[in-house]
mmCIF file with all atom_site columns, N, CA and C in Angstrom:
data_model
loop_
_atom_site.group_PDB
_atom_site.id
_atom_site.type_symbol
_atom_site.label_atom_id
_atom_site.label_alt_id
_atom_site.label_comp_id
_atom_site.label_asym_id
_atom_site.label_entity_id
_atom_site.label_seq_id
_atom_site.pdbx_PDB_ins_code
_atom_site.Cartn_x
_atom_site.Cartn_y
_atom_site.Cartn_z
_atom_site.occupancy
_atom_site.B_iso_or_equiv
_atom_site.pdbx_formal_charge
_atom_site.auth_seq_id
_atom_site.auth_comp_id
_atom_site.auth_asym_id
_atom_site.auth_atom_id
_atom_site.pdbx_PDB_model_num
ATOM 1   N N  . UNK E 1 1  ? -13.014 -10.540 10.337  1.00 83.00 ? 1  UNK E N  1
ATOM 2   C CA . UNK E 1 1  ? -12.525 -11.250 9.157   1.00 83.00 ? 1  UNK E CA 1
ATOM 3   C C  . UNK E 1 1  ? -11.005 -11.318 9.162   1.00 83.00 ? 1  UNK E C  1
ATOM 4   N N  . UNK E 1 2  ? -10.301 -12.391 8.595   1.00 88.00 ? 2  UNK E N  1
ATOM 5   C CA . UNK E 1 2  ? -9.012  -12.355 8.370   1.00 88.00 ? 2  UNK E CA 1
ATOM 6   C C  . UNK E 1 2  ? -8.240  -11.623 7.608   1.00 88.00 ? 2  UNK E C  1
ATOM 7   N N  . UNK E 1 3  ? -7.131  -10.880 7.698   1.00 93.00 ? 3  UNK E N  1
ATOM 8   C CA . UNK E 1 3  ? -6.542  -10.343 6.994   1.00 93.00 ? 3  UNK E CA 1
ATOM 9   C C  . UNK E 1 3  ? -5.432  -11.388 6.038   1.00 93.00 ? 3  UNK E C  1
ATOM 10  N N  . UNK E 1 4  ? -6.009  -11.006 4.530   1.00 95.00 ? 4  UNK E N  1
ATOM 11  C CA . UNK E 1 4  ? -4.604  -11.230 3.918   1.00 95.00 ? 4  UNK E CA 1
ATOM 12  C C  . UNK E 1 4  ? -3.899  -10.750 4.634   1.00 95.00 ? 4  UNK E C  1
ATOM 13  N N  . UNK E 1 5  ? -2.125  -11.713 4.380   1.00 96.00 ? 5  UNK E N  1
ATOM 14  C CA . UNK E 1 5  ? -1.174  -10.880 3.770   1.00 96.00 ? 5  UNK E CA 1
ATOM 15  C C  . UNK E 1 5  ? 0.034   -11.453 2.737   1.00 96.00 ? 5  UNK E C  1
ATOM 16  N N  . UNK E 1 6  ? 0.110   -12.032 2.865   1.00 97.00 ? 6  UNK E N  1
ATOM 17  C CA . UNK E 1 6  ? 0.512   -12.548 1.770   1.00 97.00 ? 6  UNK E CA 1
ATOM 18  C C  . UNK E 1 6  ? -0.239  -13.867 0.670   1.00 97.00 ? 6  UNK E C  1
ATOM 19  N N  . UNK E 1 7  ? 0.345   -13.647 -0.562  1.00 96.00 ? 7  UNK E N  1
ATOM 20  C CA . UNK E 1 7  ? -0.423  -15.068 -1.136  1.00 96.00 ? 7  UNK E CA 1
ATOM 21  C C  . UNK E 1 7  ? 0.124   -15.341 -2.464  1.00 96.00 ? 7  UNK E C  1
ATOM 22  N N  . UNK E 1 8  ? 0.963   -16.603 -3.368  1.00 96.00 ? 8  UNK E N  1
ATOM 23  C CA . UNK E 1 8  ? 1.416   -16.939 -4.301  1.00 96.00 ? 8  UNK E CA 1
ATOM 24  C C  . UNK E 1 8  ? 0.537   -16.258 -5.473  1.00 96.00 ? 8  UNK E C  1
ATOM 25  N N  . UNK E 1 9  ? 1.744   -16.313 -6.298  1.00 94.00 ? 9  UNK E N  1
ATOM 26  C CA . UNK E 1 9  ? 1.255   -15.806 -7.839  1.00 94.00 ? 9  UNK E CA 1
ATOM 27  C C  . UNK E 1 9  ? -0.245  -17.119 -8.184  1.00 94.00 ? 9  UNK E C  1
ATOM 28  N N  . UNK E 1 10 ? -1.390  -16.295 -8.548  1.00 91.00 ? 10 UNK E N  1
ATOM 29  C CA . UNK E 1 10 ? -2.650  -16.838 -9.115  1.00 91.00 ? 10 UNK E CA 1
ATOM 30  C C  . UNK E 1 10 ? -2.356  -17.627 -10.450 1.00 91.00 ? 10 UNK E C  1
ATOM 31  N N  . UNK E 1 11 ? -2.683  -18.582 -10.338 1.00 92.00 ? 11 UNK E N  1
ATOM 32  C CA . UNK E 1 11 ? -2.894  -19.893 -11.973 1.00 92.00 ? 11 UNK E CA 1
ATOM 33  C C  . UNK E 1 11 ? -4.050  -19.045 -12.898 1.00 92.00 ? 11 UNK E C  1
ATOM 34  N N  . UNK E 1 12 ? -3.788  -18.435 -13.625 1.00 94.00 ? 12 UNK E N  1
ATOM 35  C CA . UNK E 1 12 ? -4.883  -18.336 -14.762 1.00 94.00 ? 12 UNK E CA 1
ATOM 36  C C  . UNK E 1 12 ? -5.117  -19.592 -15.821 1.00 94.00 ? 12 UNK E C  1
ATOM 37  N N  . UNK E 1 13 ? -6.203  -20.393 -15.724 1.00 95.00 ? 13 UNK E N  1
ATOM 38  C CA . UNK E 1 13 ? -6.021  -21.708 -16.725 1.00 95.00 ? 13 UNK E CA 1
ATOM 39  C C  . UNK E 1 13 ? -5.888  -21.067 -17.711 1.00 95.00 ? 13 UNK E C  1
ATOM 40  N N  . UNK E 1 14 ? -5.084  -21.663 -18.392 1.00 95.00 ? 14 UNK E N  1
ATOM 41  C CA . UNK E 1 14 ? -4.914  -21.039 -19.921 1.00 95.00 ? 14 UNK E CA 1
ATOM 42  C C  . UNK E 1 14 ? -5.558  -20.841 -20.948 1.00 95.00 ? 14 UNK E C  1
ATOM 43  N N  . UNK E 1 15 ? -6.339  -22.271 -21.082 1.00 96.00 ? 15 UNK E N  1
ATOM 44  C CA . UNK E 1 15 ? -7.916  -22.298 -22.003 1.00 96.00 ? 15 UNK E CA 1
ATOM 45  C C  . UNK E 1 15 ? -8.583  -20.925 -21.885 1.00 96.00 ? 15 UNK E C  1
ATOM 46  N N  . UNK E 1 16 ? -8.999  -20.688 -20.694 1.00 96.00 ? 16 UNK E N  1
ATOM 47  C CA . UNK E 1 16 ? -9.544  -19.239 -20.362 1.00 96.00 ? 16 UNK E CA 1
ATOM 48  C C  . UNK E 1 16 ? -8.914  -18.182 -20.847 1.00 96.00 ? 16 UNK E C  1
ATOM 49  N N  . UNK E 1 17 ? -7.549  -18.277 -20.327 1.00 95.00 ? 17 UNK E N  1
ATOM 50  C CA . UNK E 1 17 ? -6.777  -16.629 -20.895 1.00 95.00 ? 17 UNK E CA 1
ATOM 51  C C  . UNK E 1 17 ? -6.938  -16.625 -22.404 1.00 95.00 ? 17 UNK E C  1
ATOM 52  N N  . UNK E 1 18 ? -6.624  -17.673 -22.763 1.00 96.00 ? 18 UNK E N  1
ATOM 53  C CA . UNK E 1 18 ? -6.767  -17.450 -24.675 1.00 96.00 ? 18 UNK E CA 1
ATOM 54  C C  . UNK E 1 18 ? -8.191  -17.438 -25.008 1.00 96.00 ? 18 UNK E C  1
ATOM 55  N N  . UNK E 1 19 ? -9.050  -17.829 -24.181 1.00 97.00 ? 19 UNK E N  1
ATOM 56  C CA . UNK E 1 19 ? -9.925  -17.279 -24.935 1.00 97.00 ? 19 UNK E CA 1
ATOM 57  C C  . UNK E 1 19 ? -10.793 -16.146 -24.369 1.00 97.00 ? 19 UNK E C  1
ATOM 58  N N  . UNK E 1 20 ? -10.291 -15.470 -23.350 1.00 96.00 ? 20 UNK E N  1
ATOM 59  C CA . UNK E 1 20 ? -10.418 -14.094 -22.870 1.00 96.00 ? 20 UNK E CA 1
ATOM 60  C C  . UNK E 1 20 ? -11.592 -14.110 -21.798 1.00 96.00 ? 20 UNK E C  1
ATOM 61  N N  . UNK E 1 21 ? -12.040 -15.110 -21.252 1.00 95.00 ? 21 UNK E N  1
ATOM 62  C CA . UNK E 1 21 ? -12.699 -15.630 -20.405 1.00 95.00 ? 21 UNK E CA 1
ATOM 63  C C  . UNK E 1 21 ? -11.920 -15.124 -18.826 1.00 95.00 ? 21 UNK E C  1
ATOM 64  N N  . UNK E 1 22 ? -12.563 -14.067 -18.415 1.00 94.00 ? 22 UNK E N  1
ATOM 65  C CA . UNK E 1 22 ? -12.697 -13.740 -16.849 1.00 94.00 ? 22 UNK E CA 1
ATOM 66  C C  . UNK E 1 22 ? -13.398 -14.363 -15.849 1.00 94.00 ? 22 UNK E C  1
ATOM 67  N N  . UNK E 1 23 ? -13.427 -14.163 -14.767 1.00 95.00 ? 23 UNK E N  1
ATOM 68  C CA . UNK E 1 23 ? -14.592 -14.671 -13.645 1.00 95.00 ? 23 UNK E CA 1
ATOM 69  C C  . UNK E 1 23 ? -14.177 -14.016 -12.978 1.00 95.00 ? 23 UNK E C  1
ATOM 70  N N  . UNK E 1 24 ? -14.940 -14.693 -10.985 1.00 95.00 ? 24 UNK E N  1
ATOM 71  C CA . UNK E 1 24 ? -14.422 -15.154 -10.261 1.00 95.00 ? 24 UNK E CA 1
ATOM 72  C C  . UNK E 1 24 ? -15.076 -16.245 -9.182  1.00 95.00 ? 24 UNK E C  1
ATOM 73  N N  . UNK E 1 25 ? -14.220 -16.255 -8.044  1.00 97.00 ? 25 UNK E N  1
ATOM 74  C CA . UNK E 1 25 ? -14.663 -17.701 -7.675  1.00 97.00 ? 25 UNK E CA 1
ATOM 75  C C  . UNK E 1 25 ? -14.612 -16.766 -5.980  1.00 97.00 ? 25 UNK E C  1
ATOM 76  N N  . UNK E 1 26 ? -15.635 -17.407 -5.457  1.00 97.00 ? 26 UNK E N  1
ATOM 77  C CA . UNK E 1 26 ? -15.733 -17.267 -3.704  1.00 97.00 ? 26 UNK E CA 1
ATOM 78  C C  . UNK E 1 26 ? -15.595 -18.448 -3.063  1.00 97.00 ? 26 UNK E C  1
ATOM 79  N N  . UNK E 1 27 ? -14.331 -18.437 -2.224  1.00 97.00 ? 27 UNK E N  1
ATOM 80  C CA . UNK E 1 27 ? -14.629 -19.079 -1.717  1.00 97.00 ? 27 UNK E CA 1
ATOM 81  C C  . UNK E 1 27 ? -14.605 -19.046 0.037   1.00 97.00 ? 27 UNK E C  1
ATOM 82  N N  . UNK E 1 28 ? -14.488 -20.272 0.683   1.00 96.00 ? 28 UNK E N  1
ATOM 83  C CA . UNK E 1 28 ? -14.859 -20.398 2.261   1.00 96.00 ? 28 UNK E CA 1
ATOM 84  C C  . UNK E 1 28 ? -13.521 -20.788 2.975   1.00 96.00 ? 28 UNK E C  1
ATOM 85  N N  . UNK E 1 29 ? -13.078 -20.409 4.210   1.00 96.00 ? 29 UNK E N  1
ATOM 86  C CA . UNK E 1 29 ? -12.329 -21.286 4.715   1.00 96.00 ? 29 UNK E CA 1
ATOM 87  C C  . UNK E 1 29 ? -11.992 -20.780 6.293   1.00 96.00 ? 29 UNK E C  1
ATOM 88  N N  . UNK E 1 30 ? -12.187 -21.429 7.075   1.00 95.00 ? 30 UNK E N  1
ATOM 89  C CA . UNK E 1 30 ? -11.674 -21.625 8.464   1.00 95.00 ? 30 UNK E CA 1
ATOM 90  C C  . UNK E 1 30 ? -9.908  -21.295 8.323   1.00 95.00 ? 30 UNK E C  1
ATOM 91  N N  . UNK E 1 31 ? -9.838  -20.124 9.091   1.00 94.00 ? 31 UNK E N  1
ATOM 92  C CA . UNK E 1 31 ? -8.421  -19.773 9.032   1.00 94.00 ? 31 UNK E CA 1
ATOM 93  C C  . UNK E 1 31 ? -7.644  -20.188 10.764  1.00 94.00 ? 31 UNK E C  1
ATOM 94  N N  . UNK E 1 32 ? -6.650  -20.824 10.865  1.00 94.00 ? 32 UNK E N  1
ATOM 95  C CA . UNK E 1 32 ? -6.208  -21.418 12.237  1.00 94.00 ? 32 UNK E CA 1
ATOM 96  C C  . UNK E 1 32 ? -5.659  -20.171 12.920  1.00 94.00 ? 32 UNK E C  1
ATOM 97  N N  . UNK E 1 33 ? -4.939  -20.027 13.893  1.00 91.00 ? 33 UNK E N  1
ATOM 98  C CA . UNK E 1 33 ? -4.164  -19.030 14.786  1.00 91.00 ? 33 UNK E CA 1
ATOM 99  C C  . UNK E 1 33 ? -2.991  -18.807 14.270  1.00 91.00 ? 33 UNK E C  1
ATOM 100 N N  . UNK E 1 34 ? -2.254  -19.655 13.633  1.00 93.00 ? 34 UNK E N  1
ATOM 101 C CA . UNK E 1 34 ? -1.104  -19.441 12.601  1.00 93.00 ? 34 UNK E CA 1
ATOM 102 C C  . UNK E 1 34 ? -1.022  -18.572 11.286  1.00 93.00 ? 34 UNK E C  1
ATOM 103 N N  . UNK E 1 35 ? -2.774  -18.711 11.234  1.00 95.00 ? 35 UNK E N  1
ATOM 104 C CA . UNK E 1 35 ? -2.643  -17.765 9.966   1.00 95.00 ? 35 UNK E CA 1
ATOM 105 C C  . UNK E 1 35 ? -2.746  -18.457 8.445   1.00 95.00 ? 35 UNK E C  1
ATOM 106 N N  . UNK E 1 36 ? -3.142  -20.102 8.145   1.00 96.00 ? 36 UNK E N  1
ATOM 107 C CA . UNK E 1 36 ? -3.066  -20.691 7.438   1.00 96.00 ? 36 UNK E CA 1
ATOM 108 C C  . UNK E 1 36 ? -4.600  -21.085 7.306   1.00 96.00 ? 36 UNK E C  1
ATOM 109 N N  . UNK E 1 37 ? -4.953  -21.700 6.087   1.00 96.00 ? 37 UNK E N  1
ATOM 110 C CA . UNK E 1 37 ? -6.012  -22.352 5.699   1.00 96.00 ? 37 UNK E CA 1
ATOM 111 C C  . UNK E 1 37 ? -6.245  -23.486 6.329   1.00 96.00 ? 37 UNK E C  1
ATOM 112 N N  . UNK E 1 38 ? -7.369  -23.704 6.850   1.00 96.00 ? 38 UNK E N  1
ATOM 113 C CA . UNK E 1 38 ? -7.494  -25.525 7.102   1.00 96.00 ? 38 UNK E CA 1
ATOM 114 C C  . UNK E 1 38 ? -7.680  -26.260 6.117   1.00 96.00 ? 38 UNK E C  1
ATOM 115 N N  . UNK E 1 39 ? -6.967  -26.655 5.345   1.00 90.00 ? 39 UNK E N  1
ATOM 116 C CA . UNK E 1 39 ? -7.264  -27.736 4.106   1.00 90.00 ? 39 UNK E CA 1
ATOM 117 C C  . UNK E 1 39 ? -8.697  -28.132 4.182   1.00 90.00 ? 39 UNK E C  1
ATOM 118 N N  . UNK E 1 40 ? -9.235  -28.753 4.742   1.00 95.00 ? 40 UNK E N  1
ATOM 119 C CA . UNK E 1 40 ? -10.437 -29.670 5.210   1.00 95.00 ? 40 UNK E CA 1
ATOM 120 C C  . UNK E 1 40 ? -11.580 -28.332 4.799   1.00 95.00 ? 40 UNK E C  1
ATOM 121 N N  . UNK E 1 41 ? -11.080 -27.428 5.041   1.00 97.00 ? 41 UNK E N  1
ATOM 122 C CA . UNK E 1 41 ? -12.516 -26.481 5.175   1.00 97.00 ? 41 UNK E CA 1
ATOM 123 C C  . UNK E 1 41 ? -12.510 -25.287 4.202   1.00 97.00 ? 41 UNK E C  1
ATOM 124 N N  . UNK E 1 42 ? -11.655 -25.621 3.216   1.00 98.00 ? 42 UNK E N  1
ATOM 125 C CA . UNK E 1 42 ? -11.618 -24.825 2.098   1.00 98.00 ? 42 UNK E CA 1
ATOM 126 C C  . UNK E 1 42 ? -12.861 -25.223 1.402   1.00 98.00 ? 42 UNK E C  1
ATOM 127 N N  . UNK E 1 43 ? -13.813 -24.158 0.784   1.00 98.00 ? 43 UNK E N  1
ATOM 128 C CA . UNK E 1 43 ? -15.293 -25.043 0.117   1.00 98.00 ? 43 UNK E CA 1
ATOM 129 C C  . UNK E 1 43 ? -15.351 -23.775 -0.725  1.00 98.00 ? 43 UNK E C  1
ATOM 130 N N  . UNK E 1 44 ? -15.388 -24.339 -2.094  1.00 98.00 ? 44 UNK E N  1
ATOM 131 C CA . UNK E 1 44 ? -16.164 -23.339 -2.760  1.00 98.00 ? 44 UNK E CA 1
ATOM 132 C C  . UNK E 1 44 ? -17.575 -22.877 -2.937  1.00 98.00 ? 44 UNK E C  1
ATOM 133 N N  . UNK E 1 45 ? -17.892 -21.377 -3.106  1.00 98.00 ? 45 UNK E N  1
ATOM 134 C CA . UNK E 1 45 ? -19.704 -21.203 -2.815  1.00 98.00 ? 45 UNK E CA 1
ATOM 135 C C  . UNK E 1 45 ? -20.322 -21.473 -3.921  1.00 98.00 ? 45 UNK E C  1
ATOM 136 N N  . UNK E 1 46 ? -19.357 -19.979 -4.805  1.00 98.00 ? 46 UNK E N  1
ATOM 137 C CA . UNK E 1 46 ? -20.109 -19.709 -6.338  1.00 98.00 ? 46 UNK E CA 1
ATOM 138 C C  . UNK E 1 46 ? -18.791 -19.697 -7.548  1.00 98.00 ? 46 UNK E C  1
ATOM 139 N N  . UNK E 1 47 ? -18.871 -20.251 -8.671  1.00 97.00 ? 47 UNK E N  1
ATOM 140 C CA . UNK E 1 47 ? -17.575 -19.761 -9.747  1.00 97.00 ? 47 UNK E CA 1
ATOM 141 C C  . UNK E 1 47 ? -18.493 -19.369 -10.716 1.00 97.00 ? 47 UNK E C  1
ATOM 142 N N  . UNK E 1 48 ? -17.757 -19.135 -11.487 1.00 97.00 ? 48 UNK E N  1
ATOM 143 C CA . UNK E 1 48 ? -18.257 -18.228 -13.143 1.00 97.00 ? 48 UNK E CA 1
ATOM 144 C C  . UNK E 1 48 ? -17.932 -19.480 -13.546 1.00 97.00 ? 48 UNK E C  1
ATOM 145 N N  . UNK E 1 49 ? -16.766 -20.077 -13.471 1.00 97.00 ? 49 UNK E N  1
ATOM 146 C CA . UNK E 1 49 ? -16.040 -21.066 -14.143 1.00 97.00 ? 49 UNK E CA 1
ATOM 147 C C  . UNK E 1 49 ? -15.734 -22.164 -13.432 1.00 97.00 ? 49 UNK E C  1
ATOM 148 N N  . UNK E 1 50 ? -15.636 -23.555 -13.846 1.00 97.00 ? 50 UNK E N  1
ATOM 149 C CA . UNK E 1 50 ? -15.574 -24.609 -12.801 1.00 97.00 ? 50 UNK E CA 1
ATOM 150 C C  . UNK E 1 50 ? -14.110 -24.719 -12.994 1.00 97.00 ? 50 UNK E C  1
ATOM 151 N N  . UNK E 1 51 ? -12.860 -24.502 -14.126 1.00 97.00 ? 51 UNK E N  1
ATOM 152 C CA . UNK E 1 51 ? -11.714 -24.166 -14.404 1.00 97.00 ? 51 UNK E CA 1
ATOM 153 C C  . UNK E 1 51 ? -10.734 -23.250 -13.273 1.00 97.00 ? 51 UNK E C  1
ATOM 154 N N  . UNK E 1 52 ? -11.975 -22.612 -12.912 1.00 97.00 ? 52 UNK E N  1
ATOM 155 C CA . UNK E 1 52 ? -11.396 -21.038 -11.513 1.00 97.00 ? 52 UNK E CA 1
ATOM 156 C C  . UNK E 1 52 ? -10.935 -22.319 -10.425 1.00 97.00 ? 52 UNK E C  1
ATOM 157 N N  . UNK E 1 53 ? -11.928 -23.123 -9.866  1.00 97.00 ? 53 UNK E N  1
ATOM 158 C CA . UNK E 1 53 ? -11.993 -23.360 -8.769  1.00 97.00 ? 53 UNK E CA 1
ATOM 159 C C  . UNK E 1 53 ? -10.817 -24.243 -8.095  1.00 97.00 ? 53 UNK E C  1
ATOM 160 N N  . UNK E 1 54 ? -10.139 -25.317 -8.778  1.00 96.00 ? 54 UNK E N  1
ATOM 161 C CA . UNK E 1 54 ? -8.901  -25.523 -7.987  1.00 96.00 ? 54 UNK E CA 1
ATOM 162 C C  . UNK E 1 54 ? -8.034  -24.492 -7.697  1.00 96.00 ? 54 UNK E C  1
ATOM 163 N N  . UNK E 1 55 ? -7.240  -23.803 -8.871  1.00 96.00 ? 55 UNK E N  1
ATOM 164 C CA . UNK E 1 55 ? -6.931  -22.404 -9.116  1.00 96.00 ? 55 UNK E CA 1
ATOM 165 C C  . UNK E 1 55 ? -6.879  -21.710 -7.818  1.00 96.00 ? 55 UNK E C  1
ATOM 166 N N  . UNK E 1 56 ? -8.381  -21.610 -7.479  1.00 96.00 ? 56 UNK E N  1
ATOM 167 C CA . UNK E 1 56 ? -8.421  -20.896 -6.339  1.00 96.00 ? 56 UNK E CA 1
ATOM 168 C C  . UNK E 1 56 ? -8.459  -21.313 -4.710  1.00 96.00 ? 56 UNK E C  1
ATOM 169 N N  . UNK E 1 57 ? -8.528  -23.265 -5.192  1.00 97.00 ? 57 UNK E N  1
ATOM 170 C CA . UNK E 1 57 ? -8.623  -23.791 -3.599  1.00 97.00 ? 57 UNK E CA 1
ATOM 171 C C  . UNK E 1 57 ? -6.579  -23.387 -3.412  1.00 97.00 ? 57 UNK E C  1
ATOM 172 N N  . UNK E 1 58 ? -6.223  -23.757 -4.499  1.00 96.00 ? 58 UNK E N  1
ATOM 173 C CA . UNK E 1 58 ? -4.277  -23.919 -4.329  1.00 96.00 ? 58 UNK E CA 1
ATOM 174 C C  . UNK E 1 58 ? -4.145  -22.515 -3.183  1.00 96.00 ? 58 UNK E C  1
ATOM 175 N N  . UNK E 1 59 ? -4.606  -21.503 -4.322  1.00 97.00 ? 59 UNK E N  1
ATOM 176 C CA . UNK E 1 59 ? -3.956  -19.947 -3.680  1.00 97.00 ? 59 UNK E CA 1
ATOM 177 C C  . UNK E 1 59 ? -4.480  -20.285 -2.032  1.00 97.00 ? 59 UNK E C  1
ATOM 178 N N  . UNK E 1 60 ? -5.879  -20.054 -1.922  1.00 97.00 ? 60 UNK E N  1
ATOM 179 C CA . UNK E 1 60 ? -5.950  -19.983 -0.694  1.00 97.00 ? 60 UNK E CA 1
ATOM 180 C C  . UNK E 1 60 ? -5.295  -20.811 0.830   1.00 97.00 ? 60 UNK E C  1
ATOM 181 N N  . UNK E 1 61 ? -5.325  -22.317 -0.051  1.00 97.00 ? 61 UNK E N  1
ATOM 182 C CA . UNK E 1 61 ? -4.246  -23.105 0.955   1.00 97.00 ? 61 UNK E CA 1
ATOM 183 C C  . UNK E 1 61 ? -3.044  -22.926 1.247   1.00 97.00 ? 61 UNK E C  1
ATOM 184 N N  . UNK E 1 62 ? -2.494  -21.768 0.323   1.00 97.00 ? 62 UNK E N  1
ATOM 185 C CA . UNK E 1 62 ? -0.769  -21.476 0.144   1.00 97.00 ? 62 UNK E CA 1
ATOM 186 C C  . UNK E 1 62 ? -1.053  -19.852 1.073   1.00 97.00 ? 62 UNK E C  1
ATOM 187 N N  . UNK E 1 63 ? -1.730  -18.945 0.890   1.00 97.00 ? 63 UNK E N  1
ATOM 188 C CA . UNK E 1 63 ? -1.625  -17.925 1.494   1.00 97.00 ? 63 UNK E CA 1
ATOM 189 C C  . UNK E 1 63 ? -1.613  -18.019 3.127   1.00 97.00 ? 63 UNK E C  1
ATOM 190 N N  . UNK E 1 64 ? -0.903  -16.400 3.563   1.00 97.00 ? 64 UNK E N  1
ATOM 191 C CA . UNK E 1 64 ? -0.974  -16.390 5.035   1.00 97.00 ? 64 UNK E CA 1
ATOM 192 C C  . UNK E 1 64 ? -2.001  -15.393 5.225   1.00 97.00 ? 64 UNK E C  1
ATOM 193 N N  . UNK E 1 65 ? -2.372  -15.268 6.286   1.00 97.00 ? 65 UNK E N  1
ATOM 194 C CA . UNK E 1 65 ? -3.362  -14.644 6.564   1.00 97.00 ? 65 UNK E CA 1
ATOM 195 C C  . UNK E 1 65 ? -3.011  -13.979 8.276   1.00 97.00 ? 65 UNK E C  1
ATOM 196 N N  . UNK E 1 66 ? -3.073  -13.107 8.455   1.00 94.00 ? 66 UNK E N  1
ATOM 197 C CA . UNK E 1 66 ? -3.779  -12.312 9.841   1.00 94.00 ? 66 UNK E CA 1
ATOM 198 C C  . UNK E 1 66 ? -5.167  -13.217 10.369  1.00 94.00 ? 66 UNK E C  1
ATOM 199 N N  . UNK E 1 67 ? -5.054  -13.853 11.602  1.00 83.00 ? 67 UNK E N  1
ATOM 200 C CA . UNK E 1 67 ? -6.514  -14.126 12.088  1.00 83.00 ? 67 UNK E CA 1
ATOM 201 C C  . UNK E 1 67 ? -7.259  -12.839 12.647  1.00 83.00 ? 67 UNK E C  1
ATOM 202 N N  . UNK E 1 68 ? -8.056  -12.993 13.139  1.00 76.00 ? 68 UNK E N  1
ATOM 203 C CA . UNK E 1 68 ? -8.888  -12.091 13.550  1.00 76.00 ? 68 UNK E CA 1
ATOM 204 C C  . UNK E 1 68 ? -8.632  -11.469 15.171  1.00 76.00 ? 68 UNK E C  1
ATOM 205 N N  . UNK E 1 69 ? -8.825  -10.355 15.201  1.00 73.00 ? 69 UNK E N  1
ATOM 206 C CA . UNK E 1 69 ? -8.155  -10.347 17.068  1.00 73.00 ? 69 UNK E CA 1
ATOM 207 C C  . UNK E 1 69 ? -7.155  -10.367 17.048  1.00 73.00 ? 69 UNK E C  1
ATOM 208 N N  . UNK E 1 70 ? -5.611  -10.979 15.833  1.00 65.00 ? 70 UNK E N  1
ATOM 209 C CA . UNK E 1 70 ? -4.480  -11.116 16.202  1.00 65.00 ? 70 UNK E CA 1
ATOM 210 C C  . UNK E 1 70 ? -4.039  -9.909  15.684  1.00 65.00 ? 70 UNK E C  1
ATOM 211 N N  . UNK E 1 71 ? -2.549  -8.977  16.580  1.00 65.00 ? 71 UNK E N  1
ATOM 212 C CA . UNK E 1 71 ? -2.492  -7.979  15.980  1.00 65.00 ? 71 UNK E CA 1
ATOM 213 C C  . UNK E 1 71 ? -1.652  -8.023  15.493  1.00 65.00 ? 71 UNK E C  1
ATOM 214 N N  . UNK E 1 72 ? -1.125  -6.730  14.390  1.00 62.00 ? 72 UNK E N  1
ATOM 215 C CA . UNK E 1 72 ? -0.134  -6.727  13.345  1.00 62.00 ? 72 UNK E CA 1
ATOM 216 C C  . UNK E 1 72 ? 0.984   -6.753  13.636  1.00 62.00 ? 72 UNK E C  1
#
């Protein structure tokens, strides 16, 4: 599996925070040798909330990641 390591401050929609509404969201993505998301293959599985899910395609397209096999 890929390692985080870094990744932008998370969007909480706001509707949600005020009204105290948690989740979360899983999602999928093909990580390249660079360590980035493939846009194309970001897919969400499951949300609590359909509000989570851009939210969470942004973070993951913005984070870096460790591939797998690559070392630290």
């Amino acid at each position: 599996r890929p390692e985080l390591i870094s990744h932008p401050p998370v969007h909480y929609p706001e509707i949600l925070k005020q009204a105290g509404i948690d989740g979360h969201v899983v999602v999928e993505a093909i990580i390249d040798t660079a360590g980035h998301a493939e846009r194309g293959s970001i897919k969400i599985l499951s949300s609590t909330n359909q509000l989570f899910e851009q939210p969470s395609r942004e973070v993951v397209a913005a984070s870096v990641y460790r591939p797998p096999g690559r070392p630290g």
